[in-house]
mmCIF file of C-alpha atoms in Angstrom:
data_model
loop_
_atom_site.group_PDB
_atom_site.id
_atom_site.type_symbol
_atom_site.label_atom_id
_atom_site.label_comp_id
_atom_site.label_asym_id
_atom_site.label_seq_id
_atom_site.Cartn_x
_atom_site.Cartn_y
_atom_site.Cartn_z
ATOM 1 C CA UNK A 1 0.000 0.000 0.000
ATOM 2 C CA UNK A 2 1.292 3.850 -1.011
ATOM 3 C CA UNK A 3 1.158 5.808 1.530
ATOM 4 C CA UNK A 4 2.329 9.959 1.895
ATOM 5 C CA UNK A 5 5.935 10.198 3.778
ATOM 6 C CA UNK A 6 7.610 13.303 4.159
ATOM 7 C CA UNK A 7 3.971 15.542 4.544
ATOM 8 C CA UNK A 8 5.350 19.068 5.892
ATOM 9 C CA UNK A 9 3.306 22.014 6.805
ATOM 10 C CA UNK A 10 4.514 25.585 7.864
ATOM 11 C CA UNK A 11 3.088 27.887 9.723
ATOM 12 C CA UNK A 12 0.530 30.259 8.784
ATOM 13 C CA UNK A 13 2.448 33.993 8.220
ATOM 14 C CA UNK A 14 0.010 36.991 8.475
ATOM 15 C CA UNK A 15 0.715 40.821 7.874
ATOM 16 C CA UNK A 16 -1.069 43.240 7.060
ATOM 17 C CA UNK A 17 -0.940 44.763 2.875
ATOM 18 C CA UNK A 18 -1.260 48.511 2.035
ATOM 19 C CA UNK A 19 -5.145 49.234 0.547
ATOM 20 C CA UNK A 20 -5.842 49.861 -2.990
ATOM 21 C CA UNK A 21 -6.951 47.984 -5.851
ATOM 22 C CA UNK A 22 -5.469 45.107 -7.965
ATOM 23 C CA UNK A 23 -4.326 45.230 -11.327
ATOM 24 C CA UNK A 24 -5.463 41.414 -12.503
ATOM 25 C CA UNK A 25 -7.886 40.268 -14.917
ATOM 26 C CA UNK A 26 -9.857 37.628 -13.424
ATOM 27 C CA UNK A 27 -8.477 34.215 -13.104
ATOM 28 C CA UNK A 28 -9.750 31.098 -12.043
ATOM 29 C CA UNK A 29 -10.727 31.547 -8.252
ATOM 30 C CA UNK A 30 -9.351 28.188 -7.409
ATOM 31 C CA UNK A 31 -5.380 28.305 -9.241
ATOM 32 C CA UNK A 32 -4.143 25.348 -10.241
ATOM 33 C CA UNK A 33 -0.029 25.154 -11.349
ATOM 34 C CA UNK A 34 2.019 22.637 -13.368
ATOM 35 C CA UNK A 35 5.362 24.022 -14.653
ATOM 36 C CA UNK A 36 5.495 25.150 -18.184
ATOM 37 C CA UNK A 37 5.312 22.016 -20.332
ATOM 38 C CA UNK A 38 4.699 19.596 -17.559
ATOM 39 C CA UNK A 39 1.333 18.496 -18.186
ATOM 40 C CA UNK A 40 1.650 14.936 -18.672
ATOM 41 C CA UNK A 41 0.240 11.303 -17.555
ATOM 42 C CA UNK A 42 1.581 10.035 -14.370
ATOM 43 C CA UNK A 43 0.575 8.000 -11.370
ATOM 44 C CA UNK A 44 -2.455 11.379 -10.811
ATOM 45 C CA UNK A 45 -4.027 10.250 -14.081
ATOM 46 C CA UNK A 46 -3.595 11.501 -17.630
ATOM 47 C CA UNK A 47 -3.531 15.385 -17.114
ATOM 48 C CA UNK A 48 -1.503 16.737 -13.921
ATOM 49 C CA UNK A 49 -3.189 20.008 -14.681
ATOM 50 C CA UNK A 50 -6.731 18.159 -14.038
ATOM 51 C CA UNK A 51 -5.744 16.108 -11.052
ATOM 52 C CA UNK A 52 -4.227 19.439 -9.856
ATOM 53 C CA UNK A 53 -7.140 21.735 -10.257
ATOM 54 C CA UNK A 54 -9.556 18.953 -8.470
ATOM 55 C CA UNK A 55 -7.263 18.973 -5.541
ATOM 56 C CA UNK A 56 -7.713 22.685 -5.326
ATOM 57 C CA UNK A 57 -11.211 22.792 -5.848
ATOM 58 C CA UNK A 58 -11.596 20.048 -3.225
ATOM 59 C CA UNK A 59 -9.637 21.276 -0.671
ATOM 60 C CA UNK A 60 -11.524 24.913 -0.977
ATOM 61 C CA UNK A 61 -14.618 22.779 -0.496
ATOM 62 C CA UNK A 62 -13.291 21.002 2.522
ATOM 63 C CA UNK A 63 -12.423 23.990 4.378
ATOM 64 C CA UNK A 64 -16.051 25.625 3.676
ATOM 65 C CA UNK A 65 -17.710 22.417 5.465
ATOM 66 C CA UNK A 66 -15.277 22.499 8.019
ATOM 67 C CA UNK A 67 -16.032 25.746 8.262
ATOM 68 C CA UNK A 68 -19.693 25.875 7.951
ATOM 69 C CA UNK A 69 -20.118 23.221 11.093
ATOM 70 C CA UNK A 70 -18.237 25.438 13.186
ATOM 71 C CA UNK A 71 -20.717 28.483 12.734
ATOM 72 C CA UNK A 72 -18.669 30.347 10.441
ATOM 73 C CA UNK A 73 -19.764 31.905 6.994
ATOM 74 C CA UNK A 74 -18.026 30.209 4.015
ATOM 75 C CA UNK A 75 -14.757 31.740 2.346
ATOM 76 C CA UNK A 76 -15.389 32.924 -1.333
ATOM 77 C CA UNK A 77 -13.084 32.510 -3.926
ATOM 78 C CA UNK A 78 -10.566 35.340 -5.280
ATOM 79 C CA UNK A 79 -8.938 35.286 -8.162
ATOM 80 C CA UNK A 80 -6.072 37.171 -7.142
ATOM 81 C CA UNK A 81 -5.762 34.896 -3.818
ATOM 82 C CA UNK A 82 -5.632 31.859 -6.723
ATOM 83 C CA UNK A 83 -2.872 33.798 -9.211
ATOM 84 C CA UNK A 84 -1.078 34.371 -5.904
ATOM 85 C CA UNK A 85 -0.816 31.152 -4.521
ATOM 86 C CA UNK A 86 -0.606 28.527 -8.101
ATOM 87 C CA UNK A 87 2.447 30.747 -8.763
ATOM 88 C CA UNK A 88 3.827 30.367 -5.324
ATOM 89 C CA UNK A 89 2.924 26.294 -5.621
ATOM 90 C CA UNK A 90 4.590 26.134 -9.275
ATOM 91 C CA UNK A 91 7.595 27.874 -7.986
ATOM 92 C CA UNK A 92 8.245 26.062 -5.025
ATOM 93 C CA UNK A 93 8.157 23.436 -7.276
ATOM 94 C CA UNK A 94 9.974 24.019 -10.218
ATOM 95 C CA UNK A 95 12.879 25.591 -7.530
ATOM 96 C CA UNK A 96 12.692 22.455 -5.618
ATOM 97 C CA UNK A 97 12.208 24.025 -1.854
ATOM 98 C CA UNK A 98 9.320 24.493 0.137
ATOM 99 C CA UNK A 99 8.608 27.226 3.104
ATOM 100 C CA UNK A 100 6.990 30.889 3.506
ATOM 101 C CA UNK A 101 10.185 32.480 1.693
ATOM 102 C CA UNK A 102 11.683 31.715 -1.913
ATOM 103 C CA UNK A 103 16.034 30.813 -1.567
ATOM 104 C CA UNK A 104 16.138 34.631 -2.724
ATOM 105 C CA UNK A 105 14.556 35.738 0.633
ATOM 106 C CA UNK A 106 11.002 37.032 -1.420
ATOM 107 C CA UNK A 107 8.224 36.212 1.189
ATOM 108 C CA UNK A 108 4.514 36.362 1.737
ATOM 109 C CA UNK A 109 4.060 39.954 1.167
ATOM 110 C CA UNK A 110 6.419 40.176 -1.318
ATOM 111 C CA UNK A 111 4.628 38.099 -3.998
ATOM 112 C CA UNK A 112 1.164 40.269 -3.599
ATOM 113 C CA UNK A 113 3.098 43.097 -4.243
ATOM 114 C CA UNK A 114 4.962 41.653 -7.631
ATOM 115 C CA UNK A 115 1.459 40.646 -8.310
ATOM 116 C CA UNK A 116 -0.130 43.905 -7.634
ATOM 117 C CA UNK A 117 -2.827 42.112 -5.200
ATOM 118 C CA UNK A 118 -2.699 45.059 -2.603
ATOM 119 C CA UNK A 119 -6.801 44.961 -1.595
ATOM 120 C CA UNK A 120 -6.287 42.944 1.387
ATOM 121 C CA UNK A 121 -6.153 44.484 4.327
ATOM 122 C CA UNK A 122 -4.489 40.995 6.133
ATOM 123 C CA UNK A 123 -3.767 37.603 4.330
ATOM 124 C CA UNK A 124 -2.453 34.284 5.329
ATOM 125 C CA UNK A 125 -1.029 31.407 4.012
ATOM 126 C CA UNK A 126 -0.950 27.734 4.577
ATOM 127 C CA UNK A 127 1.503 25.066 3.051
ATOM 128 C CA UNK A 128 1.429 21.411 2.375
ATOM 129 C CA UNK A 129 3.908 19.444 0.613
ATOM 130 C CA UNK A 130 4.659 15.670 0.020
ATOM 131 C CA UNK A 131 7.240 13.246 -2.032
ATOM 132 C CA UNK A 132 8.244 10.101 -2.250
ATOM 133 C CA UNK A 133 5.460 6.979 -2.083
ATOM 134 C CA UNK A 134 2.252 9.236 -2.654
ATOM 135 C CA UNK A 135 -1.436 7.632 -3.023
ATOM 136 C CA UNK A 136 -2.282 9.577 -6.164
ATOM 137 C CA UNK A 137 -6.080 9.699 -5.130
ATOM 138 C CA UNK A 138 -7.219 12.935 -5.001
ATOM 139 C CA UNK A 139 -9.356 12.384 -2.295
ATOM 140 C CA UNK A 140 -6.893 10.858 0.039
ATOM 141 C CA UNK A 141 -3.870 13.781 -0.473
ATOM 142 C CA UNK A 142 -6.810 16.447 -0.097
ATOM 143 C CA UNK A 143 -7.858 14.598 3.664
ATOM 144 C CA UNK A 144 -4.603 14.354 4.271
ATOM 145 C CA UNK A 145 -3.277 18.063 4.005
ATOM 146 C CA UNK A 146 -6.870 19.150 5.460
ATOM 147 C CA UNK A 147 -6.260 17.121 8.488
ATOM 148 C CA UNK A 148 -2.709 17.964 8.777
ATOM 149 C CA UNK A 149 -3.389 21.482 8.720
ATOM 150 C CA UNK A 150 -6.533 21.482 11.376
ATOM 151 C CA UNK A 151 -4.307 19.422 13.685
ATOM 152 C CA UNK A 152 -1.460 21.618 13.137
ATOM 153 C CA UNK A 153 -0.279 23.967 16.706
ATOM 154 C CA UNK A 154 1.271 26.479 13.967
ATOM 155 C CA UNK A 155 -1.815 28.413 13.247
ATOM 156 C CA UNK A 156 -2.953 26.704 10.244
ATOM 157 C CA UNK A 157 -6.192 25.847 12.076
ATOM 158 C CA UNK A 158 -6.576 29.106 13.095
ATOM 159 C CA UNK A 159 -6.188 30.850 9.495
ATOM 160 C CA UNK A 160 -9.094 28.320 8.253
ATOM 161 C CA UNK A 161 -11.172 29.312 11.017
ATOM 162 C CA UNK A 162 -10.570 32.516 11.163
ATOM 163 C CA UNK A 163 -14.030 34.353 10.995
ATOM 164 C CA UNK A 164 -11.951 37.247 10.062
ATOM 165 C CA UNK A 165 -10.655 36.140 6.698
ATOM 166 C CA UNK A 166 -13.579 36.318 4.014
ATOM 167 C CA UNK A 167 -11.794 35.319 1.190
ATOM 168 C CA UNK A 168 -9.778 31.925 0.026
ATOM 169 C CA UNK A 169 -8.117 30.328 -2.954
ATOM 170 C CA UNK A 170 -6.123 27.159 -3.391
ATOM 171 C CA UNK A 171 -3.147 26.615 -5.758
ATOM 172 C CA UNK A 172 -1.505 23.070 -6.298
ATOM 173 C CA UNK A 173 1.521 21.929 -8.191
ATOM 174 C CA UNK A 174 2.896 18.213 -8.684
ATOM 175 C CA UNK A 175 5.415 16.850 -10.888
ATOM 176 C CA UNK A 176 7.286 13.912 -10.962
ATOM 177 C CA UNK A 177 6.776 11.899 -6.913
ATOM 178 C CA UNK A 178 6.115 15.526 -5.485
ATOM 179 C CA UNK A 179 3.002 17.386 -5.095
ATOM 180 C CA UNK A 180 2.757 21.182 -3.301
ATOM 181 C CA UNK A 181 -0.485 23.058 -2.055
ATOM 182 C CA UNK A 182 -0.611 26.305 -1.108
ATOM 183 C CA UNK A 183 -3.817 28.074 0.453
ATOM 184 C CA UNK A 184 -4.282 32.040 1.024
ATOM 185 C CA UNK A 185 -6.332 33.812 3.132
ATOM 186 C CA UNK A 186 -7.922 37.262 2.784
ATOM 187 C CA UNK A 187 -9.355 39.998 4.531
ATOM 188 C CA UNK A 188 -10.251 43.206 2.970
#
């Protein structure tokens, strides 16, 4: 039996982003990544872009249940939030490392900025990673990150819980044995 070894999860990192209004077209709320000419058949299925985009989509669904049985309104999906975070995903990736800041020392608030995202007053973000022997059922890596982040002491339970943060999107990358999810969090 596959199982996931090597699942990691960082803490949520919150600040607060300078107001004004965002320069991107819409986008898909929930932000899928492969890197550029990656899209191929593996152990996920035929399309790594499609088994990528239902992990997203999944996981943004998990975390409104888990959400709406605590009491708390739903998150709704942003389009910027998604740019922000498949990027992030697909470059954690494609640079092989994982954490809040790129090896060049570019963090949280540093990719809204590049992005021109500044309408959130405060975001979060959540990280999930894992390699090696991976069930490649979409269903088991989304429980598994979901779980790992609500039993997380780092504050990832917090930021999905948070009745603060309004907004959501989801961005995952895999390639090769290695798949990356990163979730963002925003409050105007």
């Amino acid at each position: 039996m596959r199982r996931i070894v090597g699942a990691l999860f960082i803490s949520a990192l919150i600040f607060i982003l300078p107001g004004g209004a965002s320069g991107l077209a819409a986008q898909e709320s929930t932000v899928t990544s492969t890197i550029a000419g990656a899209d191929r058949a593996g152990p996920w299925g035929d399309s790594s872009y499609d088994f990528s985009l239902k992990v997203s989509k999944s996981i943004f669904k998990t975390v409104n249940l888990l959400r709406t049985k605590k009491g708390l309104s739903p998150f709704t999906a942003d389009s910027s939030l998604g740019l922000v975070a498949g990027s992030y995903a697909g470059d954690m990736l494609s640079g092989d490392f994982f954490g809040h800041f790129a090896p060049d020392g570019r963090g949280l608030k540093d990719r809204f900025l590049e992005a021109n995202v500044t309408h959130f007053r405060e975001v979060a973000e959540n990280l999930w990673t894992a390699e090696g022997e991976i069930t490649w059922e979409y269903k088991h890596i989304v429980r598994q990150a979901v779980t790992d982040w609500m039993n997380s002491r780092e504050g990832h339970r917090e930021a999905m819980l948070d009745p603060n943060f309004t907004s959501t999107a989801v961005g995952t990358a895999i390639r090769d044995g290695r798949i990356v999810v990163a979730m963002l969090f925003g409050r105007r």
